[in-house]
Amino acid sequence: MTISEAEAEQHGVIAAGECGPTSTPQDIDIDALREKYRVEREKRMRTEGSKQYIETGGEFAGFSEVDPHTPVVEREPIDTDIDVAVIGGGFAGLLCGAALRKAGVEDVHIIEQGGDFGGVWYWNRYPGIQCDNESYCYVPLLEELDFIPSKKFADGAEIYQHCRNIGKHFGLYDGVIFSTQVRDLKWDDQISRWRISTNRGDDIRARFVVLGSGSFNRPKLPGIPGITDFGGHIFHSSRWDYDYTGGDASGGLDKLADKTVALIGTGATGVQLVPFLGRDAEHLYVFQRTPSTVDERNNTPTDPNWAKALQPGWQKKRQRNFHSWTFEGMALGQPDYVCDFWTELGRNTAARVLALPDPASLTPEQFVGIREEEDYKVMERLRRRVDSLVDDADTAEALKPYYRFLCKRPCSNDDYLSTFNRPNVTLVDVSESKGVERITDTGIVANGVEYEVDCIIFASGFEITTEISRRYAIDTIEGRDGLSLYDHWRDGYKTLHGMSSHGFPNQFFTGFTQVGISANISANYEVQGEHIAYVIAEALNRGAATVEPTRDAQDAWCATIKENYIDNSAFDAECTPGYYNNEGGGGGEGIRSHLGEPYGPGFYAFADLLAAWRDKGDLAGLTLGHEGDPGA
């Protein structure tokens, strides 16, 4: 599996050489570990499932609706008619906007709650923030904007600036509406437009609406009793308060030098935060329900010679390679260009398969068995890494992840685990009590002990698998005849190609609905943006007042999704509760994947299907209505 220099240059490998299997422990008892995983899962299960989290509106609006980065400037309400409104200015909205401009649609207006483009990268500016899968794949439109990230895992500020550059490159700042939240979307049959109401009193009438408002930037809070009783300082990590902590995203939180700080949450954000808080706070208490996997970071700077040698098309080839080694299990016949903790399980599985006398004779069941064995070995390697870095045996044991790889988002950090060796850092394991018990005026109660603190920081995640109305954060979405989208999708998505629904003319969706899913979320948004832009441009070019799926086409796509469904529920049901499996399906909600209802044949098969549909040019499954037509 040696990679030649030519391949390295063509496909974007940081350095040519071997990227073979990682050495993992062989002396493991899989049956014993399987039982250990079950026990650890059960003690963390909560009967209320995702309802254990509370929304950040209403009395908790300060955790999400206050913008710490951009003062809201008073303005007159907007009263106007436009062609396209894109709700959300993160990756989804930006890539839809860019695709619309490339398709020749000029009257595009992005409506964004924040004060600038960026989405998660606008809001999240906490100390140490970086992307946690490699930036050469993750950051979109690198070739179009002639930009190469400065290192494998780019800093948040660099990605935020790239988002702004996308906005400038495609002219999306023209007509953008910042610092504005959409409250209601209602279809008006009389004028064949969507009426958009906002928190600024606007009445915007849009011919087309694209929902690009992702759930990855809408924080959620743990429903801890007494959360409003705390008398000290309190905030969510995605709304970082540097006025209180001092410093900036690179650290130097000097105002915490005399403060006792509590961090609730040890997912991807918490792992990045702990080294900075541990270094600068007088004392840090880290409240952990479930530990993350934390591998080495090895965040290498970008080699300028490598960057200069890249050939056109390199990013999409690299993205496809990354997807193959992660989501498709392995990619026999091609090297692993990314070669990190995300792709390790695929590499190790491939090495086992290639060592067989006749790999082609392997049955799917045998392949799954091999991959499961390698999964247990990778996780054991990560647990033994904890022992090698954490001095206190009890702390080390509490930091060990006992679940399958990809049950939780994998993390990497070179300083996280060793931070728990500092005398001013205390890990509080709350797995037995399934979380923090309550918050008082002066601190946090966990395991029957009250910890007095000056500040509480929630790194408690986002509205990713909660109810759809919570994820969209729009009070009302009503299509034709007052049909609520939330009611329409209550028992499952009903779409054509995952991006439009019957009864909701001229409305399009992005995200994890009934689409192909890439291992790289920005690739999803690029494919969806291109397809949505094509449909809107065609409708405009053909003089149509409305475009929407027929009921038959919608039903046929739902049937296609069911026929090609890959049932991962058994795997998800074995996983420790978290947002990947809707907190284990408690609260009567059942197991629900954060990936929606994905198209079984895969992301690239889905992209090919859409391309073939567009090539035919007949807009099969869509109905075009013209002025004067009933219902148009």
XYZ file of C-alpha atoms in Angstrom:
632
model
C 0.000 0.000 0.000
C 2.867 2.348 -0.781
C 1.858 5.731 -2.200
C 4.016 7.102 -4.986
C 5.102 10.730 -5.147
C 2.893 11.206 -8.217
C -0.134 9.866 -6.357
C 0.693 12.068 -3.388
C 0.768 15.142 -5.574
C -2.362 14.196 -7.485
C -4.545 13.278 -4.540
C -3.290 15.494 -1.773
C -1.406 13.223 0.593
C 0.634 15.198 3.108
C 3.628 12.926 2.670
C 4.180 9.909 0.515
C 4.961 6.610 2.193
C 3.240 3.826 4.061
C -0.221 4.342 5.492
C -0.919 0.830 6.568
C -2.739 -0.640 9.564
C -2.180 0.772 13.045
C -0.745 -1.510 15.689
C -3.532 -2.484 18.083
C -3.709 -4.823 21.106
C -4.362 -8.458 20.266
C -4.771 -9.726 23.845
C -8.418 -8.779 24.316
C -11.506 -10.709 25.388
C -14.239 -9.551 23.018
C -17.042 -11.332 24.875
C -16.036 -9.683 28.138
C -15.774 -6.287 26.444
C -19.165 -6.710 24.811
C -20.695 -7.255 28.267
C -18.736 -4.303 29.670
C -20.091 -2.105 26.861
C -23.632 -3.223 27.680
C -23.264 -2.425 31.377
C -21.741 0.990 30.682
C -24.534 1.792 28.252
C -27.318 0.780 30.608
C -26.099 2.846 33.521
C -26.199 5.976 31.324
C -29.665 5.406 29.810
C -32.264 7.972 30.794
C -35.970 7.349 30.428
C -36.649 10.820 28.987
C -34.248 10.357 26.059
C -33.580 13.574 24.139
C -36.209 15.350 26.242
C -33.582 15.589 28.980
C -32.347 18.655 27.078
C -34.138 22.001 27.160
C -34.458 24.551 24.387
C -32.610 27.830 24.591
C -35.588 30.032 23.765
C -37.909 31.722 26.241
C -36.351 32.110 29.669
C -33.161 30.557 28.300
C -32.912 32.868 25.275
C -29.751 34.427 26.659
C -27.885 31.201 25.970
C -28.477 31.416 22.218
C -30.234 34.533 20.971
C -27.826 37.118 22.326
C -24.975 37.714 19.871
C -21.664 38.235 21.734
C -19.829 39.094 18.505
C -21.934 41.689 16.674
C -24.128 44.401 18.222
C -27.600 44.389 16.749
C -28.192 47.652 14.895
C -31.729 48.980 14.923
C -33.378 49.181 11.506
C -36.770 49.652 9.935
C -38.764 46.477 9.173
C -38.233 45.133 5.674
C -41.267 44.994 3.374
C -40.260 43.561 0.004
C -40.713 40.913 -2.685
C -37.713 38.763 -3.656
C -37.001 35.691 -5.742
C -35.052 33.476 -3.310
C -34.681 33.569 0.461
C -32.056 31.245 1.927
C -32.567 30.778 5.664
C -29.172 30.399 7.312
C -25.690 31.675 6.491
C -23.528 28.717 7.462
C -22.085 26.136 5.086
C -25.530 24.990 3.917
C -26.775 28.488 3.126
C -23.495 29.654 1.633
C -23.164 26.666 -0.666
C -26.794 26.982 -1.785
C -26.257 30.678 -2.391
C -23.071 30.020 -4.340
C -24.792 27.358 -6.449
C -27.708 29.689 -7.178
C -25.349 32.430 -8.353
C -23.488 29.952 -10.567
C -26.851 28.846 -12.011
C -27.613 32.442 -12.988
C -30.074 33.255 -10.197
C -29.230 36.780 -9.047
C -31.988 37.824 -6.653
C -30.774 35.739 -3.704
C -31.040 36.959 -0.121
C -29.611 35.039 2.832
C -31.342 35.623 6.180
C -29.065 34.846 9.118
C -29.424 35.146 12.890
C -25.757 35.995 13.341
C -23.981 39.178 12.408
C -21.997 37.588 9.567
C -21.632 34.424 7.535
C -20.162 31.280 9.071
C -22.898 29.434 10.964
C -21.169 27.220 13.528
C -17.903 28.994 12.736
C -19.461 32.370 13.425
C -20.951 31.375 16.757
C -18.299 28.992 18.071
C -15.178 30.959 18.986
C -14.214 29.234 22.187
C -10.542 28.748 23.144
C -8.829 26.089 21.044
C -11.553 25.690 18.439
C -10.493 23.741 15.356
C -12.225 21.445 12.899
C -11.930 17.836 14.019
C -11.821 16.127 10.673
C -9.155 17.261 8.299
C -9.625 20.655 6.749
C -8.494 19.673 3.229
C -11.673 17.593 2.984
C -13.986 19.524 5.281
C -13.543 23.161 4.230
C -15.541 23.594 0.994
C -14.663 25.259 -2.309
C -10.922 25.278 -1.708
C -10.117 25.075 -5.390
C -12.675 27.650 -6.463
C -11.338 30.184 -3.975
C -7.704 29.157 -4.498
C -7.197 28.581 -0.783
C -5.312 25.922 1.157
C -5.797 25.656 4.952
C -2.667 26.325 6.980
C -2.717 22.922 8.700
C -4.463 19.567 8.769
C -7.003 20.676 11.389
C -7.601 24.367 10.735
C -8.375 26.851 13.491
C -11.919 28.153 13.766
C -10.902 31.715 12.889
C -9.421 30.506 9.593
C -12.585 28.617 8.664
C -14.762 31.572 9.670
C -12.740 33.852 7.402
C -13.088 31.349 4.561
C -16.882 31.461 5.024
C -16.739 35.239 4.681
C -14.582 34.858 1.584
C -17.202 32.554 0.027
C -19.775 35.258 0.655
C -17.575 37.874 -1.012
C -16.557 35.647 -3.934
C -20.154 34.929 -4.933
C -21.568 38.361 -4.100
C -23.735 36.999 -1.300
C -23.227 40.053 0.884
C -25.466 41.892 -1.596
C -28.921 41.809 -0.071
C -27.976 39.680 2.950
C -30.111 40.188 6.057
C -27.998 39.634 9.187
C -28.949 39.707 12.887
C -32.420 38.453 12.023
C -34.328 35.354 13.107
C -37.098 33.884 10.992
C -40.159 33.241 13.140
C -42.810 32.116 10.623
C -42.889 30.764 7.069
C -46.344 30.645 5.491
C -47.272 29.936 1.882
C -49.652 32.528 0.413
C -51.614 30.982 -2.461
C -52.964 34.374 -3.515
C -49.537 35.675 -4.487
C -47.702 32.339 -4.955
C -45.023 33.345 -2.479
C -43.762 32.508 0.965
C -44.451 35.138 3.603
C -41.494 35.352 5.946
C -41.976 36.941 9.357
C -38.975 37.682 11.579
C -38.080 38.956 15.020
C -37.414 42.360 13.423
C -40.996 42.824 12.223
C -40.187 42.033 8.591
C -42.709 40.963 5.958
C -40.605 39.401 3.215
C -42.413 37.749 0.325
C -40.150 35.191 -1.352
C -40.929 33.237 -4.500
C -38.623 30.440 -3.288
C -37.376 29.506 0.169
C -34.378 27.290 0.964
C -34.027 26.053 4.534
C -30.299 26.116 5.159
C -30.632 26.730 8.889
C -28.672 23.844 10.329
C -29.127 22.494 13.839
C -25.381 22.346 14.481
C -25.255 25.938 15.701
C -28.379 25.926 17.895
C -27.250 25.060 21.422
C -29.223 22.882 23.783
C -28.961 22.764 27.565
C -29.118 19.830 29.953
C -32.368 19.956 31.898
C -30.641 20.111 35.266
C -32.919 21.152 38.151
C -31.985 24.593 39.418
C -30.301 25.711 36.202
C -31.853 29.174 36.616
C -30.895 29.400 40.304
C -27.147 29.744 39.870
C -25.861 33.067 41.200
C -22.514 33.052 39.421
C -21.642 33.430 35.754
C -23.050 30.938 33.270
C -22.932 30.511 29.465
C -22.852 27.973 26.625
C -19.564 27.261 24.868
C -21.022 28.401 21.521
C -21.625 31.878 22.959
C -18.246 32.292 24.652
C -17.956 35.261 27.000
C -14.428 36.637 26.668
C -15.430 39.704 28.693
C -15.632 37.307 31.639
C -12.764 34.922 30.867
C -10.305 37.258 29.167
C -8.113 36.042 26.338
C -9.218 34.921 22.900
C -9.506 31.752 20.831
C -5.772 31.136 21.201
C -6.038 31.097 25.002
C -4.710 33.457 27.660
C -7.882 33.345 29.778
C -6.269 35.569 32.396
C -9.493 36.644 34.104
C -10.022 33.044 35.262
C -6.857 33.040 37.366
C -8.880 33.491 40.575
C -11.988 31.629 39.420
C -13.283 28.112 40.023
C -14.862 26.912 36.802
C -17.223 24.023 36.045
C -17.363 22.536 32.567
C -20.363 20.322 31.823
C -19.780 18.139 28.768
C -16.847 16.145 27.407
C -17.755 15.746 23.739
C -15.843 17.280 20.852
C -16.090 20.818 22.260
C -15.188 19.831 25.804
C -12.103 17.960 24.619
C -10.832 21.099 22.909
C -11.685 23.338 25.878
C -10.212 21.427 28.803
C -6.499 22.128 28.098
C -7.146 25.890 28.013
C -9.438 26.038 31.034
C -7.135 23.730 32.984
C -4.146 25.913 32.274
C -5.773 29.244 33.141
C -8.457 28.672 35.805
C -7.611 28.584 39.493
C -9.510 25.297 39.565
C -11.435 23.387 36.928
C -14.100 20.775 37.591
C -14.957 18.696 34.524
C -18.331 16.942 34.804
C -18.378 13.882 32.568
C -21.218 11.473 31.861
C -19.589 9.626 28.955
C -15.919 9.902 27.955
C -14.947 10.565 24.354
C -12.338 8.678 22.392
C -9.263 10.903 22.269
C -6.458 9.985 19.917
C -3.293 11.911 19.096
C -3.807 15.086 17.072
C -0.581 15.353 15.073
C -1.767 18.634 13.587
C 0.882 19.111 10.917
C 1.329 22.402 9.050
C 0.565 22.297 5.356
C 3.644 21.616 3.227
C 3.783 24.483 0.690
C 5.514 22.260 -1.865
C 2.701 19.735 -1.599
C 0.142 22.513 -2.030
C 1.867 23.856 -5.145
C 1.893 20.397 -6.720
C -1.849 19.749 -6.367
C -3.667 19.049 -9.607
C -7.185 20.234 -10.554
C -9.891 18.117 -8.954
C -7.717 17.093 -6.023
C -10.205 18.071 -3.297
C -13.150 16.071 -4.590
C -10.865 13.035 -5.065
C -9.633 13.410 -1.511
C -13.175 13.780 -0.176
C -14.239 10.621 -1.988
C -11.234 8.733 -0.652
C -12.023 9.850 2.904
C -15.639 8.785 2.500
C -14.607 5.350 1.220
C -12.285 4.654 4.145
C -14.802 5.761 6.772
C -18.428 5.282 5.667
C -17.874 2.429 3.228
C -15.732 0.449 5.626
C -12.597 0.320 3.524
C -11.362 1.141 0.021
C -9.429 -1.803 -1.390
C -7.256 -0.919 -4.333
C -6.513 2.646 -3.265
C -4.318 4.124 -0.534
C -5.690 6.037 2.435
C -4.878 9.655 1.617
C -6.147 11.067 4.924
C -4.503 8.464 7.155
C -5.655 9.427 10.649
C -7.900 8.273 13.496
C -11.023 8.572 11.334
C -9.776 6.075 8.769
C -7.816 3.726 11.059
C -10.592 1.156 11.436
C -10.940 0.925 7.664
C -7.189 0.479 7.205
C -6.982 -2.242 9.820
C -9.991 -4.057 8.380
C -8.500 -3.864 4.886
C -5.220 -5.352 6.099
C -7.110 -8.318 7.600
C -9.109 -8.851 4.420
C -6.056 -8.647 2.142
C -4.262 -11.218 4.298
C -6.928 -13.840 3.537
C -6.096 -16.538 0.971
C -9.115 -15.527 -1.111
C -10.454 -12.066 -0.144
C -13.035 -12.153 -2.946
C -14.797 -15.106 -1.317
C -15.496 -13.144 1.869
C -19.209 -12.996 2.680
C -20.817 -9.785 3.999
C -21.304 -11.461 7.371
C -17.637 -12.421 7.533
C -16.610 -8.882 6.623
C -18.812 -7.449 9.379
C -17.272 -9.925 11.835
C -13.732 -8.875 10.923
C -14.596 -5.187 11.176
C -16.211 -5.724 14.581
C -13.085 -7.458 15.891
C -10.911 -4.615 14.618
C -13.322 -2.130 16.203
C -12.758 -3.700 19.642
C -8.994 -3.592 19.104
C -8.978 0.073 18.070
C -11.040 1.026 21.110
C -8.739 -0.975 23.386
C -5.757 0.882 21.911
C -7.448 4.157 22.764
C -8.199 2.994 26.308
C -4.579 1.975 26.844
C -3.536 5.385 25.549
C -5.428 6.846 28.516
C -3.352 4.716 30.914
C -0.142 5.913 29.291
C -1.016 9.605 29.760
C -3.064 9.904 32.973
C -1.256 9.385 36.282
C -4.146 8.716 38.662
C -5.572 5.223 38.118
C -9.162 6.117 39.095
C -9.201 9.168 36.847
C -7.734 7.150 33.991
C -10.383 4.463 34.358
C -13.177 7.052 34.305
C -11.753 8.547 31.088
C -11.826 5.251 29.197
C -14.503 4.896 26.507
C -16.373 1.579 26.606
C -18.412 1.505 23.404
C -17.959 0.831 19.708
C -16.052 3.214 17.473
C -18.425 5.806 15.937
C -20.958 5.427 18.734
C -19.771 8.929 19.632
C -17.926 11.463 17.528
C -14.218 10.533 17.539
C -11.882 13.195 18.901
C -8.176 13.918 18.882
C -6.123 16.169 21.122
C -2.518 16.114 22.287
C -3.169 17.900 25.613
C -6.615 16.833 26.813
C -5.784 13.669 28.756
C -2.593 14.974 30.341
C -4.460 18.044 31.623
C -6.076 15.789 34.230
C -2.622 15.368 35.810
C -2.701 19.024 36.873
C -3.434 19.541 40.592
C -6.022 22.220 39.766
C -8.102 19.963 37.521
C -10.692 17.503 38.864
C -12.706 15.033 36.825
C -16.165 14.415 38.284
C -17.609 11.210 36.836
C -21.419 11.450 36.840
C -22.144 8.275 34.896
C -23.731 6.442 37.851
C -26.217 9.276 38.421
C -26.727 9.694 34.652
C -25.611 13.309 34.858
C -25.377 16.240 37.243
C -28.044 16.085 39.985
C -28.852 19.773 40.407
C -27.506 23.304 40.362
C -27.647 25.548 43.415
C -27.093 29.243 43.935
C -23.401 28.611 44.532
C -22.494 25.506 42.587
C -23.201 22.040 41.253
C -24.340 18.909 43.085
C -23.073 15.611 41.700
C -22.883 12.211 43.389
C -24.268 13.833 46.534
C -21.425 16.355 46.757
C -21.764 20.097 46.167
C -18.945 21.755 44.244
C -18.873 25.503 44.746
C -17.910 27.319 41.566
C -17.797 30.850 40.212
C -18.678 29.977 36.645
C -20.536 27.197 34.796
C -19.822 26.556 31.117
C -22.090 24.215 29.174
C -20.444 22.242 26.382
C -23.685 20.312 26.034
C -24.092 20.146 22.290
C -26.700 21.170 19.774
C -30.224 20.403 18.563
C -29.217 17.621 16.176
C -31.621 14.739 16.823
C -34.337 16.461 18.832
C -37.786 17.250 17.376
C -37.724 18.886 13.943
C -39.352 22.058 15.260
C -36.481 22.445 17.723
C -33.878 21.864 15.035
C -35.313 24.413 12.587
C -36.097 26.892 15.384
C -38.916 28.400 13.292
C -42.238 28.643 15.089
C -44.428 27.955 12.060
C -43.749 26.404 8.664
C -47.053 26.137 6.815
C -47.487 25.076 3.221
C -50.580 24.936 1.047
C -53.916 24.940 2.955
C -52.109 25.580 6.248
C -50.345 22.210 6.252
C -47.654 22.229 8.952
C -44.306 20.778 7.923
C -43.864 19.544 11.469
C -47.137 17.597 11.245
C -46.356 16.420 7.708
C -43.054 14.911 8.891
C -44.191 13.790 12.335
C -44.045 10.080 11.464
C -41.081 10.317 9.115
C -39.794 12.410 6.262
C -41.927 12.708 3.108
C -39.851 14.163 0.285
C -38.633 13.882 -3.265
C -34.854 13.392 -3.225
C -34.859 14.639 0.366
C -35.108 18.274 -0.736
C -38.769 19.137 -1.383
C -42.205 17.974 -0.229
C -45.665 17.790 -1.762
C -47.853 20.566 -0.370
C -44.889 22.899 0.126
C -44.423 24.588 -3.246
C -41.184 26.442 -3.947
C -39.633 25.246 -0.681
C -36.392 23.279 -0.410
C -34.532 21.604 2.442
C -30.901 20.871 3.174
C -29.382 18.542 5.724
C -29.926 14.961 6.801
C -33.381 14.064 5.500
C -33.774 11.386 2.793
C -30.506 11.980 0.981
C -27.191 10.283 0.423
C -24.834 10.984 3.316
C -21.139 11.746 2.948
C -18.572 11.335 5.691
C -17.881 15.005 5.040
C -20.860 17.285 5.703
C -19.787 20.086 3.378
C -19.853 17.617 0.455
C -23.501 16.944 1.322
C -24.302 20.631 1.145
C -22.501 21.059 -2.168
C -24.529 18.283 -3.816
C -27.786 19.530 -2.325
C -27.039 23.157 -3.213
C -26.282 22.285 -6.829
C -29.515 20.311 -7.175
C -31.719 22.916 -5.506
C -30.166 25.676 -7.617
C -30.857 23.701 -10.782
C -34.549 23.255 -9.944
C -35.023 26.916 -8.992
C -33.191 28.146 -12.095
C -35.241 25.866 -14.337
C -38.496 27.004 -12.759
C -37.555 30.639 -13.314
C -36.343 30.025 -16.853
C -39.579 28.228 -17.720
C -41.718 31.016 -16.300
C -43.225 28.830 -13.597
C -44.935 30.376 -10.615
C -44.611 27.201 -8.549
C -42.703 23.950 -8.495
C -43.324 21.041 -6.144
C -43.218 17.249 -6.124
C -46.271 15.273 -7.077
C -47.650 13.064 -4.345
C -46.850 9.995 -6.467
C -43.218 11.058 -6.901
C -42.908 11.752 -3.190
C -44.412 8.368 -2.318
C -42.090 6.677 -4.808
C -39.014 8.276 -3.241
C -40.133 7.265 0.249
C -40.543 3.713 -1.077
C -37.060 3.880 -2.610
C -35.614 4.957 0.710
C -37.336 2.052 2.492
C -36.321 -0.478 -0.157
C -32.673 0.579 0.054
C -32.616 1.154 3.781
C -29.529 -0.074 5.607
C -30.675 -0.999 9.089
C -28.098 0.203 11.602
C -30.560 0.150 14.477
C -28.896 -2.878 16.094
C -25.553 -1.061 16.165
C -27.174 2.167 17.397
C -29.084 0.276 20.090
C -25.816 -1.102 21.465
C -24.232 2.355 21.607
C -23.942 4.464 24.681
C -26.634 7.194 24.721
C -25.708 10.303 22.778
C -26.832 12.473 19.913
C -25.742 9.900 17.332
C -28.593 7.579 18.443
C -31.083 10.080 19.856
C -29.939 9.436 23.427
C -30.608 5.712 23.103
C -34.256 6.181 22.155
C -35.634 6.937 25.596
C -38.791 8.956 26.156
C -40.759 6.714 23.807
C -39.034 8.212 20.766
C -37.084 5.106 19.795
C -33.683 4.944 18.157
C -33.346 7.726 15.585
C -30.162 8.293 13.656
C -28.736 11.791 13.446
C -28.289 11.042 9.724
C -32.038 10.999 9.050
C -33.238 8.329 6.602
C -30.224 7.979 4.314
C -30.240 6.633 0.776
C -28.850 3.104 1.167
C -26.620 2.821 -1.928
C -24.537 5.691 -0.602
C -23.615 9.299 -1.122
C -21.927 9.038 -4.500
C -24.664 6.794 -5.893
C -27.121 9.466 -4.733
C -25.111 12.228 -6.417
C -25.035 10.193 -9.648
C -28.789 9.626 -9.438
C -29.401 13.368 -9.127
C -27.023 14.166 -11.993
C -28.795 11.656 -14.270
C -32.157 13.166 -13.283
C -30.931 16.662 -14.185
C -29.406 15.455 -17.466
C -32.812 14.215 -18.629
C -34.107 17.762 -18.297
C -37.783 16.852 -17.889
C -38.009 17.617 -14.137
C -39.582 14.204 -13.600
C -41.743 14.055 -10.471
C -42.157 17.836 -10.244
C -45.229 19.849 -11.159
C -44.762 23.335 -12.594
C -47.612 25.782 -12.017
C -48.049 29.015 -13.949
C -49.790 32.264 -13.148
C -53.530 31.745 -13.396
C -53.361 27.995 -12.805
C -55.463 26.761 -9.850
C -53.236 26.587 -6.798
C -50.276 28.202 -8.553
